[in-house]
C-alpha positions as a Markdown table, in Angstrom:
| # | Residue | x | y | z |
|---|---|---|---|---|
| 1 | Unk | -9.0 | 58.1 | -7.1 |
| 2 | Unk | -7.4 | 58.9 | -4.2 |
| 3 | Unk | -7.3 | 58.2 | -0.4 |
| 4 | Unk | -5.9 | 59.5 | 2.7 |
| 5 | Unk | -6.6 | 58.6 | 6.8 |
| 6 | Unk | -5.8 | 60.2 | 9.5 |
| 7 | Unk | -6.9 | 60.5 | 13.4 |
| 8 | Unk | -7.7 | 63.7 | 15.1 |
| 9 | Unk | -7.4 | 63.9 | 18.7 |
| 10 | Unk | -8.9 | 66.1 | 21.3 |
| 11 | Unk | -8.8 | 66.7 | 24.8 |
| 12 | Unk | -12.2 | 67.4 | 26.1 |
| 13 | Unk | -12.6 | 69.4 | 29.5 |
| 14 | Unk | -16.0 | 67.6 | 30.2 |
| 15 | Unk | -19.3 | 68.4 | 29.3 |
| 16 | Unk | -19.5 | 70.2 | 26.1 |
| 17 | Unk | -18.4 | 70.9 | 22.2 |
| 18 | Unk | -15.4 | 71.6 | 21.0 |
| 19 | Unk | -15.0 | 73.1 | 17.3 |
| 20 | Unk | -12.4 | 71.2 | 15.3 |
| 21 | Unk | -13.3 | 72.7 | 11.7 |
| 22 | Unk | -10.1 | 73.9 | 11.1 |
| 23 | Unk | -7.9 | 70.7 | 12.1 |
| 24 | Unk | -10.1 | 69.4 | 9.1 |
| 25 | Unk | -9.7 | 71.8 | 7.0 |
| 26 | Unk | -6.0 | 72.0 | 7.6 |
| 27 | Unk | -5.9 | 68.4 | 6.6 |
| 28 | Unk | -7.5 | 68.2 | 3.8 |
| 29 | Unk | -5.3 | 70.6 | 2.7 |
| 30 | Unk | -2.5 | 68.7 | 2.9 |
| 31 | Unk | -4.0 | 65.7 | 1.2 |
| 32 | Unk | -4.2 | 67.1 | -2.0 |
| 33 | Unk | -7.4 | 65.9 | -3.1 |
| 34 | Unk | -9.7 | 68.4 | -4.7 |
| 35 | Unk | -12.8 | 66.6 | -5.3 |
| 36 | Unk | -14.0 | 64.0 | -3.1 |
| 37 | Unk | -15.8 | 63.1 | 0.2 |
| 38 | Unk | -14.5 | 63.0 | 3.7 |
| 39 | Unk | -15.8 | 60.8 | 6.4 |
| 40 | Unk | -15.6 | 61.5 | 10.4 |
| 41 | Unk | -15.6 | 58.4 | 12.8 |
| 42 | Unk | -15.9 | 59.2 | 16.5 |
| 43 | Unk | -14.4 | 56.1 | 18.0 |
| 44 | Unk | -16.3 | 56.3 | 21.5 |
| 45 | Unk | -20.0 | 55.5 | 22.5 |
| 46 | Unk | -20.1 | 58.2 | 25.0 |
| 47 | Unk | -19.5 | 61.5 | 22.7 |
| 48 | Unk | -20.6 | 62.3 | 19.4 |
| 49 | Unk | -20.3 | 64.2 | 16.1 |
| 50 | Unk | -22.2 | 67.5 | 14.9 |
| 51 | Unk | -22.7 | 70.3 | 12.9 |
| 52 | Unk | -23.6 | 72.9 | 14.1 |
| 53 | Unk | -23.8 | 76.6 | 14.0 |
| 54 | Unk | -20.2 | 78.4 | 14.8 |
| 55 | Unk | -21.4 | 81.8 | 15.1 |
| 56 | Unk | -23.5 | 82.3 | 18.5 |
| 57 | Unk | -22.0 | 80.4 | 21.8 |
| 58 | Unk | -25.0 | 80.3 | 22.9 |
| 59 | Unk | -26.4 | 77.7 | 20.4 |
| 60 | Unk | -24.1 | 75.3 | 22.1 |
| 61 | Unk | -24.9 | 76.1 | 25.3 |
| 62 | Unk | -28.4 | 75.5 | 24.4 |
| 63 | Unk | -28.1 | 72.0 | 22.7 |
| 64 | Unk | -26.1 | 70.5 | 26.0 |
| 65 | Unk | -29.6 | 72.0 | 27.7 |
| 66 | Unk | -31.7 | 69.9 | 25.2 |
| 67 | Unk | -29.4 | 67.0 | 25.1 |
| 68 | Unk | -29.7 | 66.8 | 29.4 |
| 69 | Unk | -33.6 | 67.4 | 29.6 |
| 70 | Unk | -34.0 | 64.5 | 26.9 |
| 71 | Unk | -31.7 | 62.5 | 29.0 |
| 72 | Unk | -31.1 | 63.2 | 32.6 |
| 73 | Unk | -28.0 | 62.2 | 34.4 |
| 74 | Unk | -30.4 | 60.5 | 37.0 |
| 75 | Unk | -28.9 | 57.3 | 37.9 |
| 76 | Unk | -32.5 | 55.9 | 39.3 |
| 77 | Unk | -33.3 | 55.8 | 35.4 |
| 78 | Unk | -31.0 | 54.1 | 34.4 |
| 79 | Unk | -30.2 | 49.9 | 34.9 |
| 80 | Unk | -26.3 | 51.2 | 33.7 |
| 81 | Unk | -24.6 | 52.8 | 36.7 |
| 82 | Unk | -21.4 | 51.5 | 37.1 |
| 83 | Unk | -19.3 | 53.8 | 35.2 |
| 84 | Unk | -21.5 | 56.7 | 37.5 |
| 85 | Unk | -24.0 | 58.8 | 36.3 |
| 86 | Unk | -23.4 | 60.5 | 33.6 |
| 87 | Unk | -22.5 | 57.1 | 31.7 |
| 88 | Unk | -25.8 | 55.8 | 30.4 |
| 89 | Unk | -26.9 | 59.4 | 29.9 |
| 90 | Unk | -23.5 | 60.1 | 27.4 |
| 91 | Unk | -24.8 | 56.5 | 25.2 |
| 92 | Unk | -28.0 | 58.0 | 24.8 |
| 93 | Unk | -26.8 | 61.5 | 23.7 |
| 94 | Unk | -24.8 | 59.3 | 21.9 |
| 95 | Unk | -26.7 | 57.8 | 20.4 |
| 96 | Unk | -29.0 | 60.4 | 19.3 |
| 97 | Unk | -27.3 | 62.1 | 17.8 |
| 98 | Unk | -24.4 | 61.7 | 15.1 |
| 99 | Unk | -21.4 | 59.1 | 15.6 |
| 100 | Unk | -20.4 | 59.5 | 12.0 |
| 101 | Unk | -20.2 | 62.3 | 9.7 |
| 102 | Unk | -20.2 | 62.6 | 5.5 |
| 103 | Unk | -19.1 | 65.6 | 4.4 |
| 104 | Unk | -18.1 | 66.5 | 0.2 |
| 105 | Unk | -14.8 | 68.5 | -0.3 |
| 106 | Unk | -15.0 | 70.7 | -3.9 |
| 107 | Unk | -11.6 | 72.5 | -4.4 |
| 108 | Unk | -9.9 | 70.9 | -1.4 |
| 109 | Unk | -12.3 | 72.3 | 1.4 |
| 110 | Unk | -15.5 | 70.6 | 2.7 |
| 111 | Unk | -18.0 | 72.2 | 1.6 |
| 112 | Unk | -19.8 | 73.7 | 5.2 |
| 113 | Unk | -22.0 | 76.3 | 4.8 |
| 114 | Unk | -21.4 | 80.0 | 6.3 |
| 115 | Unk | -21.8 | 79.4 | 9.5 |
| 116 | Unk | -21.1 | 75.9 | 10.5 |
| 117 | Unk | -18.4 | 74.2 | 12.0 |
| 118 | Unk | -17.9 | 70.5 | 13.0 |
| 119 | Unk | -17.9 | 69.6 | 16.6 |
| 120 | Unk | -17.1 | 66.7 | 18.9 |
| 121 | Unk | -20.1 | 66.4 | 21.5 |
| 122 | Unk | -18.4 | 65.2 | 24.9 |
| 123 | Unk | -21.6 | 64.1 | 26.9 |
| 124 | Unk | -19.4 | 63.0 | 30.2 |
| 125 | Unk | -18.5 | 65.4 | 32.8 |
| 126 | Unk | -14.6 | 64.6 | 33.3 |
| 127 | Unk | -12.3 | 65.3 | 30.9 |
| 128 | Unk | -11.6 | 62.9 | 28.0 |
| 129 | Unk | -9.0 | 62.3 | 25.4 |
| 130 | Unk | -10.8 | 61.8 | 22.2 |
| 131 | Unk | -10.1 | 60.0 | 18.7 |
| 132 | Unk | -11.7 | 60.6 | 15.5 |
| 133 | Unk | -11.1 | 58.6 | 12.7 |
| 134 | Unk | -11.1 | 60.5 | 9.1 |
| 135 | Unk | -11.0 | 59.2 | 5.7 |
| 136 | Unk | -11.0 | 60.6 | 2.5 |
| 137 | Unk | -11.8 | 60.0 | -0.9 |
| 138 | Unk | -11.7 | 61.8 | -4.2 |
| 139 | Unk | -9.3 | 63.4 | -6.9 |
C-alpha cells in the first residue's frame, strides 16, 4: 500500500459550484497509484462537497435554487448573524449536504460515472479562497 496528500485550492467568486474534476484527476495521475480510494476534505463549515451532473449548467443553477428555498438567507431566522446573512444559511447548506467525499480510483482514475464531476459548493456570496484536503490510498 501506498499513500499520497495533497491540498486543492480554489478561488470561489461567491455563490455557486465550481467543477474541479480534472485538478483530481490530474493528481491522481501523478500519484501513481492504480487501485485504491481517494478521500476529499473540504476544510470550511460554510461550503461543501458534491457530485453532481457536469453535462447541463442548468442543474447547478437549479440546486443553489433548492439549497436557498431550504435555507433562506433571512437573518430574522436565524440567532447567528454576526458574520451577516448569508453565514448561518452557508452552515446549514453545509451541512446538508456533503463535507467529505469517498471516491475508488481503478486504473489510476476515480471511477465517476459519464456525466459527473466533483464540485466545491460555495454557499456565501463574497468570494472565498478555498482548501480541500485529499488523500489517497491504494496500489
Amino acid at each position: 500500500m501506498y499513500q499520497e496528500q495533497t491540498t486543492f485550492e480554489i478561488q470561489s467568486q461567491g455563490l455557486g459550484l465550481y467543477e474541479f474534476t480534472q485538478d483530481i484527476c490530474r493528481w491522481v495521475a501523478t500519484t501513481g497509484i492504480e487501485d485504491g480510494l481517494l478521500t476529499l476534505l473540504i476544510q470550511h463549515t460554510s461550503a461543501s462537497l458534491t457530485i453532481q451532473e457536469n453535462a447541463d449548467l442548468e442543474v447547478q443553477d437549479d440546486l443553489i435554487d433548492a439549497l436557498e428555498r431550504l435555507s433562506p438567507m433571512n437573518p430574522k431566522l436565524y440567532r447567528h448573524t454576526a458574520e451577516g446573512p448569508d453565514d448561518m444559511p452557508a452552515h446549514i447548506k453545509a451541512a446538508l449536504t456533503d463535507v467529505s467525499l469517498s471516491i475508488p480510483v481503478k486504473d489510476g482514475l476515480p471511477r465517476l460515472g459519464t456525466w459527473q464531476g466533483i464540485y466545491l459548493v460555495e454557499h456565501r456570496k463574497a468570494p472565498h479562497k478555498r482548501r480541500i484536503a485529499g488523500h489517497i490510498i491504494g496500489t
